[in-house]
Each structure stands twice: as structure tokens, then as C-alpha cells.
Coordinates of C-alpha atoms in Angstrom, one line a residue:
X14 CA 0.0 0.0 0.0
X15 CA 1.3 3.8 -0.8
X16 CA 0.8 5.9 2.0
X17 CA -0.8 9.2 1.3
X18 CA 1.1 12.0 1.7
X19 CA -0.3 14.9 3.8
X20 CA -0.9 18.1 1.6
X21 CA 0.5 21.3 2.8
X22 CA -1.3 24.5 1.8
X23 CA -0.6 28.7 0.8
X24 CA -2.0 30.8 3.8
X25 CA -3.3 33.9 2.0
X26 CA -5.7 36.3 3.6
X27 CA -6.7 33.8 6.4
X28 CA -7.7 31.2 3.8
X29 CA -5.5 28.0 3.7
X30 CA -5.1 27.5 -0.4
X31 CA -3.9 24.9 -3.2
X32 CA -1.8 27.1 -5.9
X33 CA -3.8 28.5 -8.3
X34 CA -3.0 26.3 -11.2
X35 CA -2.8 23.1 -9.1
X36 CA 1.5 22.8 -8.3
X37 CA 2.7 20.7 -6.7
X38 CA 6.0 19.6 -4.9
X39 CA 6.8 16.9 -3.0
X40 CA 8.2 17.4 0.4
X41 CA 11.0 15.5 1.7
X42 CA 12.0 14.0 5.1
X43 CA 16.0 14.3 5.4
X44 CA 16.3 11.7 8.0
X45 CA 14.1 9.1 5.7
X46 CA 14.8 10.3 2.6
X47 CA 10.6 9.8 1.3
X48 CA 8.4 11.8 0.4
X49 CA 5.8 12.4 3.5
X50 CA 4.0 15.6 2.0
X51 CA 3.2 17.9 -1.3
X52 CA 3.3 21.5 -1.1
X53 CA 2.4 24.2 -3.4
X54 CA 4.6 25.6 -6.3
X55 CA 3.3 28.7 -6.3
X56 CA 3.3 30.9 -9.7
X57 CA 2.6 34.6 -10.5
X58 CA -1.2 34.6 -9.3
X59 CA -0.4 33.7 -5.8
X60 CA 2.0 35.7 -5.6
X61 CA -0.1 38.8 -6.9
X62 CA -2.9 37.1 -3.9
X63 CA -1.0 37.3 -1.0
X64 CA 0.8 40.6 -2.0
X65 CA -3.1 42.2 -2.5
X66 CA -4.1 40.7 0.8
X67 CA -0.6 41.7 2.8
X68 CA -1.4 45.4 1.0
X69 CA -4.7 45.3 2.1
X70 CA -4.5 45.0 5.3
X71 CA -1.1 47.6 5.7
X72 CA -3.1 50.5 6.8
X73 CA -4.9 49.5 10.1
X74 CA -2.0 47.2 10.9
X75 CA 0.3 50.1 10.3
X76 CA -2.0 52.7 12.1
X77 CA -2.6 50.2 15.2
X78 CA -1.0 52.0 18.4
X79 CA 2.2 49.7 18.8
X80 CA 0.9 48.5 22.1
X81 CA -1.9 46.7 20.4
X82 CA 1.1 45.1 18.2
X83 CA 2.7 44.1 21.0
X84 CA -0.4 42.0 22.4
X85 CA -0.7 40.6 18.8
X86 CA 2.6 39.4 19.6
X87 CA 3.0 38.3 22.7
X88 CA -0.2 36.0 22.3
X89 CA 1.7 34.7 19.0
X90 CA 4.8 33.6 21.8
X91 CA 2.4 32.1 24.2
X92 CA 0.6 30.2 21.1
X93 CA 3.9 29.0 20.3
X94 CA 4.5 27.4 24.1
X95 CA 0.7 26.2 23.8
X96 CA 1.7 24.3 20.7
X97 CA 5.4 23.0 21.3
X98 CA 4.7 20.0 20.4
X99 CA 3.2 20.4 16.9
X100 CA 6.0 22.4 16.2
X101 CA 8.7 20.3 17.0
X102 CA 7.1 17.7 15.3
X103 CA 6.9 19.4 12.2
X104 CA 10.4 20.7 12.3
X105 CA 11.7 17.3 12.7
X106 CA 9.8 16.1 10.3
X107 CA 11.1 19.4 8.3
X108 CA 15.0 18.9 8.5
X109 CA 15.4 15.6 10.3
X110 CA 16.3 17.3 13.5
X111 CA 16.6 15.3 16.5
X112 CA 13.4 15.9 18.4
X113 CA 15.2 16.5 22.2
X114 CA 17.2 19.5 20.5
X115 CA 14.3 21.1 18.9
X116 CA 12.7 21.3 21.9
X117 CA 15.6 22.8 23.9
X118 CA 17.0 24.7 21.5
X119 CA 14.6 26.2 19.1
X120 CA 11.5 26.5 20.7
X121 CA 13.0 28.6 23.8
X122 CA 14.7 30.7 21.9
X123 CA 11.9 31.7 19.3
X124 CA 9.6 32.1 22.3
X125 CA 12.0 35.0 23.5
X126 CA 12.5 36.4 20.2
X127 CA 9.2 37.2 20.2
X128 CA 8.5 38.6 23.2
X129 CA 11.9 40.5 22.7
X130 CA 10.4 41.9 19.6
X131 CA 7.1 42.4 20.9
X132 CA 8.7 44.6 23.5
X133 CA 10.2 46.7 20.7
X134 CA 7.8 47.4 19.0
X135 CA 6.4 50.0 21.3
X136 CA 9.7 51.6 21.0
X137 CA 9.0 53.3 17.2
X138 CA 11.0 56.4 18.3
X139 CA 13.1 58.8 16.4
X140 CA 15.3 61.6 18.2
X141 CA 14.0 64.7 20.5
X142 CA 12.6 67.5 18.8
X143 CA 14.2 70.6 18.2
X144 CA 14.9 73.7 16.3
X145 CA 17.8 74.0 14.2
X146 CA 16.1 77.2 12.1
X147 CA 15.1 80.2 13.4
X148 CA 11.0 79.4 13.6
X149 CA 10.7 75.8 12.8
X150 CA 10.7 72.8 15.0
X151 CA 11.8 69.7 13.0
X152 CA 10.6 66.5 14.8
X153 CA 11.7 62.7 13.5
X154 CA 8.8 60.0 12.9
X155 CA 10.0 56.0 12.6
X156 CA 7.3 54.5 10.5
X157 CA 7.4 50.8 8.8
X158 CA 8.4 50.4 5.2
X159 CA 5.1 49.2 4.3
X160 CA 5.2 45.0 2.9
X161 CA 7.8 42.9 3.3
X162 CA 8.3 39.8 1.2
X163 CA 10.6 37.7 2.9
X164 CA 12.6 34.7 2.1
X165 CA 13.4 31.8 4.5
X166 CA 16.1 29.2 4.5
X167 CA 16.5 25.5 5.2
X168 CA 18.6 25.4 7.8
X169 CA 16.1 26.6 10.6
X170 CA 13.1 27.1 9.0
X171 CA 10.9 27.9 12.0
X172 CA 13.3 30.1 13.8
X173 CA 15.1 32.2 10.2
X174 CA 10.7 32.9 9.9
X175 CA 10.7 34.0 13.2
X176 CA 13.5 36.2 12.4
X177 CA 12.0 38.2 9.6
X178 CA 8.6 38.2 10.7
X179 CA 8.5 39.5 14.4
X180 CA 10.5 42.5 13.4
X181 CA 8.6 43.4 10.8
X182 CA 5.0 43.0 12.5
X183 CA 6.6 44.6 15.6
X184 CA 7.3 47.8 13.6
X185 CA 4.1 47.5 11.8
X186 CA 4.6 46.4 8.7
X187 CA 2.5 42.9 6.6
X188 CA 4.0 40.1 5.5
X189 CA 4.7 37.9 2.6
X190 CA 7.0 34.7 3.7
X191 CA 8.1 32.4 1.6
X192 CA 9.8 28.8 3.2
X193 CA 12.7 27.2 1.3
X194 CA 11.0 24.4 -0.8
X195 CA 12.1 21.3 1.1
X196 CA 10.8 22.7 4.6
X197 CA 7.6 24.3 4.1
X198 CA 5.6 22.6 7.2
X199 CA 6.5 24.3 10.2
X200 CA 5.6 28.0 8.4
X201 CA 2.5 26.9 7.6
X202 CA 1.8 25.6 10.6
X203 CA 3.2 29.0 12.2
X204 CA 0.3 30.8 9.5
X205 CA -2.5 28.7 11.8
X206 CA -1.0 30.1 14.9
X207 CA -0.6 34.1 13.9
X208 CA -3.8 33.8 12.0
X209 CA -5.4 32.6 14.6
X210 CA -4.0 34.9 16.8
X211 CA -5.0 38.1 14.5
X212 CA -8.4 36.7 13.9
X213 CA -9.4 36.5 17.9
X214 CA -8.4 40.1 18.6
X215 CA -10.2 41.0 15.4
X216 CA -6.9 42.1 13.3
X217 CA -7.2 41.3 9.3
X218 CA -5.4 37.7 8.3
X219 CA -3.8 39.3 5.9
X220 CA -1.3 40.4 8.1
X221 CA 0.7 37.6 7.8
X222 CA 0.4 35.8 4.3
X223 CA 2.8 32.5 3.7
X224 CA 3.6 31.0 0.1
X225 CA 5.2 27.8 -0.5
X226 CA 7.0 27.8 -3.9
X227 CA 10.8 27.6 -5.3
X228 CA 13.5 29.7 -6.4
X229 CA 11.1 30.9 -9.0
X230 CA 8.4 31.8 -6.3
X231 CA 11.3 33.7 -4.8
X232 CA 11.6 35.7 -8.1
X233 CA 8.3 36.8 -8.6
X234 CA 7.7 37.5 -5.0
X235 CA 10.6 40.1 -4.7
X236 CA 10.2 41.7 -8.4
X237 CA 6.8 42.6 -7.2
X238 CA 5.9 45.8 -7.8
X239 CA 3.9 45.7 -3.9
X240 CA 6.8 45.2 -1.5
X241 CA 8.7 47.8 -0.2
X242 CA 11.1 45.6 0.9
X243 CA 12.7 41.9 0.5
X244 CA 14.5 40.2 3.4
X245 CA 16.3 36.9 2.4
X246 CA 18.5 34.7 4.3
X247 CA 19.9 32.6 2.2
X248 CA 23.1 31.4 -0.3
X249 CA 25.6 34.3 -1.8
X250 CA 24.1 33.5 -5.0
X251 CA 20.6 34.0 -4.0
X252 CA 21.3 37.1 -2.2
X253 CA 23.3 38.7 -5.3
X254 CA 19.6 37.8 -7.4
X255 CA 18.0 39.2 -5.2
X256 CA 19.7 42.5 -5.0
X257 CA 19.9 42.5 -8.4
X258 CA 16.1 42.2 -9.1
X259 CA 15.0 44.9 -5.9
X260 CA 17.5 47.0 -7.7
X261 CA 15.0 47.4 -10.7
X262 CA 12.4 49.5 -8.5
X263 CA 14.7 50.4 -5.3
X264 CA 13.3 48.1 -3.0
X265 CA 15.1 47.9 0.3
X266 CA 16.8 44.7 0.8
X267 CA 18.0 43.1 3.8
X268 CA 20.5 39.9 3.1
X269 CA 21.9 37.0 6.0
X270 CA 23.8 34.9 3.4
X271 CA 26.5 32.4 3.9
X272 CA 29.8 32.1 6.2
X273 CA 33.2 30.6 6.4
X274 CA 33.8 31.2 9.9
X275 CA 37.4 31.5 11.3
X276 CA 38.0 30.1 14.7
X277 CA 41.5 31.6 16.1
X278 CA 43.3 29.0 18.6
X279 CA 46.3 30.2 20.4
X280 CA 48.9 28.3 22.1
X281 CA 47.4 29.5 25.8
X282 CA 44.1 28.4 24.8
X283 CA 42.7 25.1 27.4
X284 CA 42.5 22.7 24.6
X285 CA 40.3 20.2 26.2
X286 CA 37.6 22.9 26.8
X287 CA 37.9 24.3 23.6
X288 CA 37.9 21.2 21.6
X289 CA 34.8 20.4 23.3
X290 CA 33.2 23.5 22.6
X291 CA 34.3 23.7 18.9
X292 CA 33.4 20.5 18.2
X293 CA 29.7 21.2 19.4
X294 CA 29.4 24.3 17.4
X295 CA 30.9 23.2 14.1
X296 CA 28.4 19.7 14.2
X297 CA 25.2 21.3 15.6
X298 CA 22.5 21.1 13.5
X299 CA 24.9 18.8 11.2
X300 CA 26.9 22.0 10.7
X301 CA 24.2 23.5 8.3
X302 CA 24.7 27.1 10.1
X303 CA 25.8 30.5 8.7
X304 CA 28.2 31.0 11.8
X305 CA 29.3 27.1 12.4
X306 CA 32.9 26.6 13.6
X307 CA 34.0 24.7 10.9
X308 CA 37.1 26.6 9.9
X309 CA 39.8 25.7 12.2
X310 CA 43.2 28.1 12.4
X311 CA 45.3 26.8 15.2
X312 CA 49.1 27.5 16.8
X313 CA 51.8 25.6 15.4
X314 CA 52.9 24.7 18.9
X315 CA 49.7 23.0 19.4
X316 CA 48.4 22.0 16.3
X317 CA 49.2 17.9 16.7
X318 CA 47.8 17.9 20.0
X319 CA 45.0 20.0 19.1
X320 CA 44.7 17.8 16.0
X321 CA 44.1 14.4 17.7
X322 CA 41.9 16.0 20.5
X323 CA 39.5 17.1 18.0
X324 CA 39.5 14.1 16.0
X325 CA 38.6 12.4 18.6
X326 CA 36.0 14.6 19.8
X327 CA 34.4 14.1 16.3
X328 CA 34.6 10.4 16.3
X329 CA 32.5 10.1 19.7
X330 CA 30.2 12.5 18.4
X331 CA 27.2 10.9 17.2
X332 CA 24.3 11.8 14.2
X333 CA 21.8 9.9 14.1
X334 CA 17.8 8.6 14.4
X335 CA 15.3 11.8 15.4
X336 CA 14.3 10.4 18.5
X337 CA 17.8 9.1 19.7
X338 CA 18.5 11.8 22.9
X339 CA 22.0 10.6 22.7
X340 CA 22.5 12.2 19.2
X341 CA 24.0 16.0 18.3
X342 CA 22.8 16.6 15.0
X343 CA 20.3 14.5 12.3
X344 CA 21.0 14.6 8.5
X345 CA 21.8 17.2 5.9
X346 CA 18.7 18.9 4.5
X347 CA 18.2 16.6 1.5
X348 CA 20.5 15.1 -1.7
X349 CA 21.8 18.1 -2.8
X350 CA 23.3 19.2 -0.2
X351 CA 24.7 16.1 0.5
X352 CA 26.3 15.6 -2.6
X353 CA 27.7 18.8 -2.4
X354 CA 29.2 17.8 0.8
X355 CA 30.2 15.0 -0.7
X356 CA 32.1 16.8 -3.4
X357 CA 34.3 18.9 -0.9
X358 CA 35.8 15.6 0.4
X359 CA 36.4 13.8 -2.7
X360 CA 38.0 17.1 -4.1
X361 CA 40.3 17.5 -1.1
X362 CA 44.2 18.2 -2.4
X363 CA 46.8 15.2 -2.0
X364 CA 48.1 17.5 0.9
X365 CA 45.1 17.4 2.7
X366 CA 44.6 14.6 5.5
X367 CA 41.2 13.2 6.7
X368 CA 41.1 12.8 10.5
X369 CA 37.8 11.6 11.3
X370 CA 34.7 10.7 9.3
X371 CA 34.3 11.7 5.4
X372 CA 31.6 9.5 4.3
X373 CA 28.0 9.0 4.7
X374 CA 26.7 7.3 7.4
X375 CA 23.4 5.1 7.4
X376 CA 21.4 3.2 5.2
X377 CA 18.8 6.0 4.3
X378 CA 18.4 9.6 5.0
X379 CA 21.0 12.1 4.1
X380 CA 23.7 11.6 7.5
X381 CA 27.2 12.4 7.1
X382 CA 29.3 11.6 9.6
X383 CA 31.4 14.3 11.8
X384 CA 34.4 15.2 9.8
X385 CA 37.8 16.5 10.5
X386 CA 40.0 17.7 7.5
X387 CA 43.8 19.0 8.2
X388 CA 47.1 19.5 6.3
X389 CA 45.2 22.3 4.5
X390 CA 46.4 25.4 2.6
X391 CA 44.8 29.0 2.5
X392 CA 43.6 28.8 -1.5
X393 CA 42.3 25.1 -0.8
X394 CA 38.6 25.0 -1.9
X395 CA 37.3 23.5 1.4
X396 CA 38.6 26.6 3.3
X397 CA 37.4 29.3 0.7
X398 CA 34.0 28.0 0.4
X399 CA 30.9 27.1 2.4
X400 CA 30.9 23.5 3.1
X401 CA 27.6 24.0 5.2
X402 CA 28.3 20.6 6.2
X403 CA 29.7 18.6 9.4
X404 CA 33.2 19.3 8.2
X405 CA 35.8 21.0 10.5
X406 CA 39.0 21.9 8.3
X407 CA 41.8 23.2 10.6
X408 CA 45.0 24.7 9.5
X409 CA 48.4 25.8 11.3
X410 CA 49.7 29.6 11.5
X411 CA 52.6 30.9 13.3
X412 CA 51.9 34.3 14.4
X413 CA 49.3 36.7 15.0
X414 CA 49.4 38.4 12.2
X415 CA 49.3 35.2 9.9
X416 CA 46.4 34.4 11.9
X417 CA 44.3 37.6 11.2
X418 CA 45.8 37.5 7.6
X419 CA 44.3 33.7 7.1
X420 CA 40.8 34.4 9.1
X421 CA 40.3 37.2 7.0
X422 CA 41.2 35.7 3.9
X423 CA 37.5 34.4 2.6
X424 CA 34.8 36.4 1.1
X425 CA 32.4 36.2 4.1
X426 CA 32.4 37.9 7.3
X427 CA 29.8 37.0 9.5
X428 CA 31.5 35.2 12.6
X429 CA 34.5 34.2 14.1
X430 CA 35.7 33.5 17.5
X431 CA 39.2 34.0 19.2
X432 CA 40.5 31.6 21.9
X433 CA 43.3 32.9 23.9
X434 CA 43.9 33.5 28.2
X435 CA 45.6 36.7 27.0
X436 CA 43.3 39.5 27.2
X437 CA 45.2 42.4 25.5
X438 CA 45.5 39.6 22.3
X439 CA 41.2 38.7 22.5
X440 CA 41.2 42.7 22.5
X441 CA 43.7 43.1 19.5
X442 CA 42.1 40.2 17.4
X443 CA 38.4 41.3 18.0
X444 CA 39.4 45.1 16.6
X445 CA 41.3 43.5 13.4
X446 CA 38.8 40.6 12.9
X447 CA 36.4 41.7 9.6
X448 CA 33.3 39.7 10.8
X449 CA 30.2 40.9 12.0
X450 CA 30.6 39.1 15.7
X451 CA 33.2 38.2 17.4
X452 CA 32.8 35.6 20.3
X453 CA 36.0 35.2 22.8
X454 CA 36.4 32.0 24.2
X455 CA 33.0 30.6 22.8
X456 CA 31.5 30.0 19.4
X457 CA 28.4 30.4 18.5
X458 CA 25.5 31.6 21.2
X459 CA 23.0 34.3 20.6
X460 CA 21.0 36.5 22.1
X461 CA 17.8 38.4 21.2
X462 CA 19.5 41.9 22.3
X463 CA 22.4 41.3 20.2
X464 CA 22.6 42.0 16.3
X465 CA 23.0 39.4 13.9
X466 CA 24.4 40.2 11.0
X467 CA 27.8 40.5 8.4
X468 CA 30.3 42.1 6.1
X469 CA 31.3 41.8 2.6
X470 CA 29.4 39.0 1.2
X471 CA 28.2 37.7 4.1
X472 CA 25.2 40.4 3.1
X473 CA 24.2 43.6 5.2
X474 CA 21.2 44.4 7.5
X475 CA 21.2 43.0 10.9
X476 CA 18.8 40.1 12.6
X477 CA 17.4 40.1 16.0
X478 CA 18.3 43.6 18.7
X479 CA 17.2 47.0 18.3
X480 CA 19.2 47.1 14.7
X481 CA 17.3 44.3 13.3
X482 CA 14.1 46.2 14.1
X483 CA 15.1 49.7 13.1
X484 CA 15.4 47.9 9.2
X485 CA 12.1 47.2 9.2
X486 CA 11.6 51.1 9.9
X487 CA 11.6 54.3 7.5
X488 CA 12.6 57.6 8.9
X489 CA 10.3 60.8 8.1
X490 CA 11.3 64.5 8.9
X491 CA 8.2 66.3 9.6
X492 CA 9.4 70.4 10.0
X493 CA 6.7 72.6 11.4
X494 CA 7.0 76.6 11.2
X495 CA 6.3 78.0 14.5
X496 CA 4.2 81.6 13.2
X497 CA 0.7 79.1 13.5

């Protein structure tokens, strides 16, 4: 017997809807590697749907007094603790995630965001009034930009929607979200819970609008002529489209592309705790993560030591079933991504040395087992490109200027981390680092006060904090003559 597979639906205008002309995609489960449910490829008159209903509704959203955002929102985050478990399942389901992880380390997390953001949004203020002209007082209004069409990834699906969304309802603006087209379920699911959540304190549905769809989807959506602004998270490659195509009508754009992460290990550095904590945040979430420490640059004086520590951190690590506690990470997001994986290990130079791992693990689903590469060079492939894998590559440098020579030396700057007892050197390396954060003696945590964000083609705009709100925000100067 075939099993049916569940059919996920558009949310446009508080109506769940099939795509116009019928589309259909079929929706994978990583861990598995079957088909469990179809979604819609959304074309052009979707698209125009959701954009008329997310237009629609700007005005009274936009004109609300921000506290009556803030309620919308703060229900939204106690929906999401009502309904854990239906997300968790679905995100699972989404990405292969292991379900213990989810729980911990998405849903808390996203519940904050939102209040963090619901908080913010009664904070739509621009400086103090004042004259700067003989007879005119010149005061500053924040206002939103108007409709946002936004782009999510694959890598969290529910949290990179939570992201983009709660900033831009905070400040008052409507939204068009699209989910990558192999993890569409939890943002539909997230459509019940703000629609439901808009409908009982008698807001319009059309506040929050979700379109499932591919790259093409993503085209139409942000070439719109309705959007004031398109927020992607996403590859370089995507980003640089989408730039390009806002750039025909001036949209605002706001890009969170990819990373090559440098993590900095000097000689002084405890290299028990930091092997631990490397190894953690280069294999979470099977290392699919803008900011993962995957890139390795360590001390000649310890690089051998440092070497076998973290190859044998990666071979006790384990990847595995969704429901296996003991796990850290499940499978890469689908075949793709696993062959490209793939490539970047059956490419590696002669020089190059595999510690740990390098193949695929498992009979089905798309696991890859925790991977150490060293003996590497600074023009190697694997260290100048985004493996968004469970690959750490590590290389040797000798000073500290090689060091911020080498972690510099990639065309992304989102992250990095230093790891060094010497405070003066943290101090040094954070000021010449070229990355958007810089953690010292840690890799990887986050916090909903602190921007999010990077240089060069790592994109520009910043996620989560104050910053990440005031892009979803216009500034007006409004002069008034003081004669009456």
C-alpha cells in the first residue's frame, strides 16, 4: 500500500489555499529520505494574492497603536508554548532534526525572540525635537516600510521565519513569507498560529500571508511591484539575485547569506575545553549554520595535539535517528546538499589529510558523519567556500598576524571567535577581525539583544536587537513653522 502523503497549503488572507494552477512539490523528510507531503509551487497569481491581501490590510496594521502590536505578539509567543509539540514535530519532520534538540533549543529561543520583539515594537522612536532654524521645529517619525516579502532558509526554517517576521509586524509592517521548498511545514503551521491569533483580537489575516514555492516563487515575490522591501536569508548566489532584481524599483533589501567562519586558537588556549566547545558548534545542526565553527586556524605549537583532541572529539560524536536523545545533530537537508558535501571531500588536495569521518553514514536519510580535515592550505577549496556541512577543516599559523591574515582571507564575514587567556590579544584580534561578531572564548551563542548580521558577502542588515528592528523602519522628517 502507498501511504498518502499529507498536503500542505498557501495561507493567504486567512484562507488555507492549493496554488492557483494546481502545483505541486513533493516534500521531503531528510532523516528518511521519502516523500511524507506535497506542497504548493506557487506561480505569479499567488504571488499577486498574498501581496493584495498583505497590502490590504497595511493601513490598520500600520495605524494600530504599537501597544496593540505588541499584544498581537505576545499571544503569538504564548501560542507557540501552547503548541510546542506540533511544532517540534513538524520541524523534525522538516529537517530531520533530533526531536530532544528542537525542543531545547529552538523553541525557547523563538519564544524570546518574540516577546523581545514584541517589546520593541512599542519603542518606534526617532530623536528629540528641536529647532535647528530660526521658527521651525523639526521632529523625527520611525514609520514601517510598508510590505515585506521575505525569504526563509532551510537550515532553521521555523526560527530564520521567526526572524523576519516578528521585526517586521513589531514595527508594523505585513507580510509575505516564503519557506525554502524542502521545509515548508512548520511555516505553515506558524500561518494557523498568527492567524489565529490576528483573527481573535479582530486584526485582518492578511497580516501575515505564507507562500510555498521555489526559487522561481522567490523571483516573482521580490520583483513585485507591492513590497517595499525583500529580506532573504539565504546562499551568496541567492542574495546577489535578489539585490539584483529589488534593484529594478529600489526596494530595500536586507541579506543574512553564507559564512566561512574563522576560529582563532592560540597556544594559551585550554584545549580540552575548547575542543569540546568547537566540536559542538561546528556539528550542531549537522553544521548546516551560517556561523558554524568549521574553519579551524590553530598554533603551530599546538596544532598535533590540538589535532588528535579534535579528532577524537568528532569520532565520539554521534548523528543519528530523530528520537535518539543521545544524538547531536540529524541529517543534511536533502540530496543536494549532500552531494555537495560530498564533493568537498572527494576534491580534497593530496596534501590534505582526513582525520575523522568523510563519508556517509546510514542506510537512508542524508547523515554524514562528523568530519575532521587537516594538512590544508589557504587557496584550498574546502577553506574558501561554504561546506555547510559537518566538516571542521583546521590549518596551522605561526603568528598573530598570519592568523588575522588567514581568518580574513574568505569572502564572508559574518563570525568568528578567538581563543586565547591573554586579554590584551582577545582585545587586538576582535578590533582586526572583519566579521560581524566576534565571540571570545565561545562559538556560536545568541542572544535576542544582540545584532545578527555581516560584512562583505556575508550580506548587510542586521537580525534580531534593536538594529534588526530599526530595518524594518523608515525615517520621516516632519518640519513645522512655529508663526501658527
Amino acid at each position: 500500500m502507498t501511504t498518502a502523503l499529507r498536503r500542505l497549503r498557501n495561507y493567504i488572507d486567512g484562507e488555507f489555499r492549493d496554488a492557483a494552477d494546481g502545483r505541486t512539490t513533493e516534500v521531503v523528510n531528510p532523516a528518511t529520505g521519502e516523500a511524507y507531503a506535497t506542497a504548493p509551487l506557487s506561480g505569479a497569481a499567488d504571488v499577486d494574492a498574498a501581496m493584495a491581501a498583505a497590502e490590504a490590510a497595511f493601513p490598520a496594521w500600520r495605524d494600530l497603536i504599537p501597544a496593540e502590536r505588541q499584544k498581537v505578539l505576545l499571544k503569538v509567543a504564548d501560542r507557540f508554548e501552547e503548541r510546542a509539540e506540533e511544532l517540534i514535530a513538524a520541524e523534525s519532520e522538516n529537517c530531520g532534526k533530533p526531536i530532544a534538540l528542537v525542543r531545547s533549543e529552538e523553541i525557547p529561543p523563538m519564544v524570546d525572540q518574540i516577546r523581545f520583539f514584541a517589546g520593541a515594537a512599542r519603542m518606534l522612536e526617532g530623536r528629540s525635537a528641536g529647532e535647528y532654524m530660526d521658527g521651525f521645529t523639526s521632529i523625527i517619525r520611525r514609520e514601517p516600510v510598508g510590505v515585506c516579502a521575505q525569504v526563509a532558509p532551510w537550515n532553521y526554517p521555523m526560527m530564520m521565519a521567526v526572524w523576519k517576521f516578528a521585526p517586521a509586524l513589531a514595527a508594523g509592517n505585513t507580510v509575505v513569507i516564503k519557506p525554502s521548498d524542502t521545509t515548508p511545514a512548520s511555516t505553515v503551521l506558524i500561518a494557523d498560529i498568527i492567524g489565529s491569533v490576528l483573527d481573535e483580537l479582530g486584526h485582518s489575516r492578511g497580516v501575515f500571508n505564507v507562500i510555498c514555492g521555489d526559487r522561481e516563487t522567490g523571483r516573482l515575490m521580490v520583483e513585485h511591484k507591492v513590497p517595499a522591501m525583500a529580506s532573504i536569508t539565504g546562499s551568496v548566489r541567492a542574495g546577489m539575485q535578489v539585490a539584483e532584481s529589488a534593484s529594478k524599483d529600489l526596494k530595500r533589501v536586507h541579506l543574512e547569506l553564507g559564512g566561512k567562519a574563522p576560529v582563532v586558537v592560540f597556544e594559551d588556549t585550554d584545549i580540552p575545553k575548547a575542543v569540546e566547545d568547537i566540536s559542538v558548534a561546528g556539528y550542531f545542526n549537522a553544521g548546516q549554520d551560517c556561523t558554524a565553527a568549521t574553519r579551524v586556524l590553530v598554533h603551530e605549537s599546538i596544532h598535533d595535539e590540538f589535532v588528535a583532541a579534535l579528532a577524537k572529539a568528532a569520532s565520539e560524536t554521534k548523528t543519528g535517528a530523530v528520537d535518539d536523545e543521545d544524538v547531536l545533530y540529524g541529517p543534511l537537508n536533502n540530496a543536494n546538499q549532500l552531494k555537495q558535501v560530498k564533493g568537498f571531500i572527494e576534491r580534497l588536495p593530496a596534501h590534505a589529510k582526513i582525520e575523522a569521518g568523510g563519508e556517509q553514514v546510514g542506510e537512508k536519510g542524508y547523515f554524514f558523519a562528523p568530519t575532521v580535515v587537516s594538512g590544508l592550505k589557504q587557496d584550498d577549496e574546502i577553506v574558501q567556500h561554504e561546506v555547510f556541512g559537518p566538516v571542521i577543516t583546521v590549518q596551522s599559523f605561526s603568528d598573530e598576524k598570519q592568523a588575522v591574515q588567514w581568518a580574513n582571507g574568505v569572502e564572508y564575514a559574518l563570525a568568528s571567535s578567538v581563543w586565547t587567556k591573554d586579554h590584551a590579544r582577545a582585545m587586538r584580534m576582535s578590533r582586526s577581525l572583519d566579521f560581524g561578531c566576534v565571540w571570545i572564548n565561545t562559538h556560536i551563542p545568541l542572544v535576542a539583544e544582540m545584532p545578527h548580521g555581516g560584512f562583505k558577502k556575508s550580506g548587510y542588515g542586521k537580525d534580531l536587537s534593536s538594529y534588526g528592528f530599526d530595518d524594518y523602519t523608515r525615517i520621516k522628517h516632519v518640519m513645522t513653522s512655529l508663526d501658527g
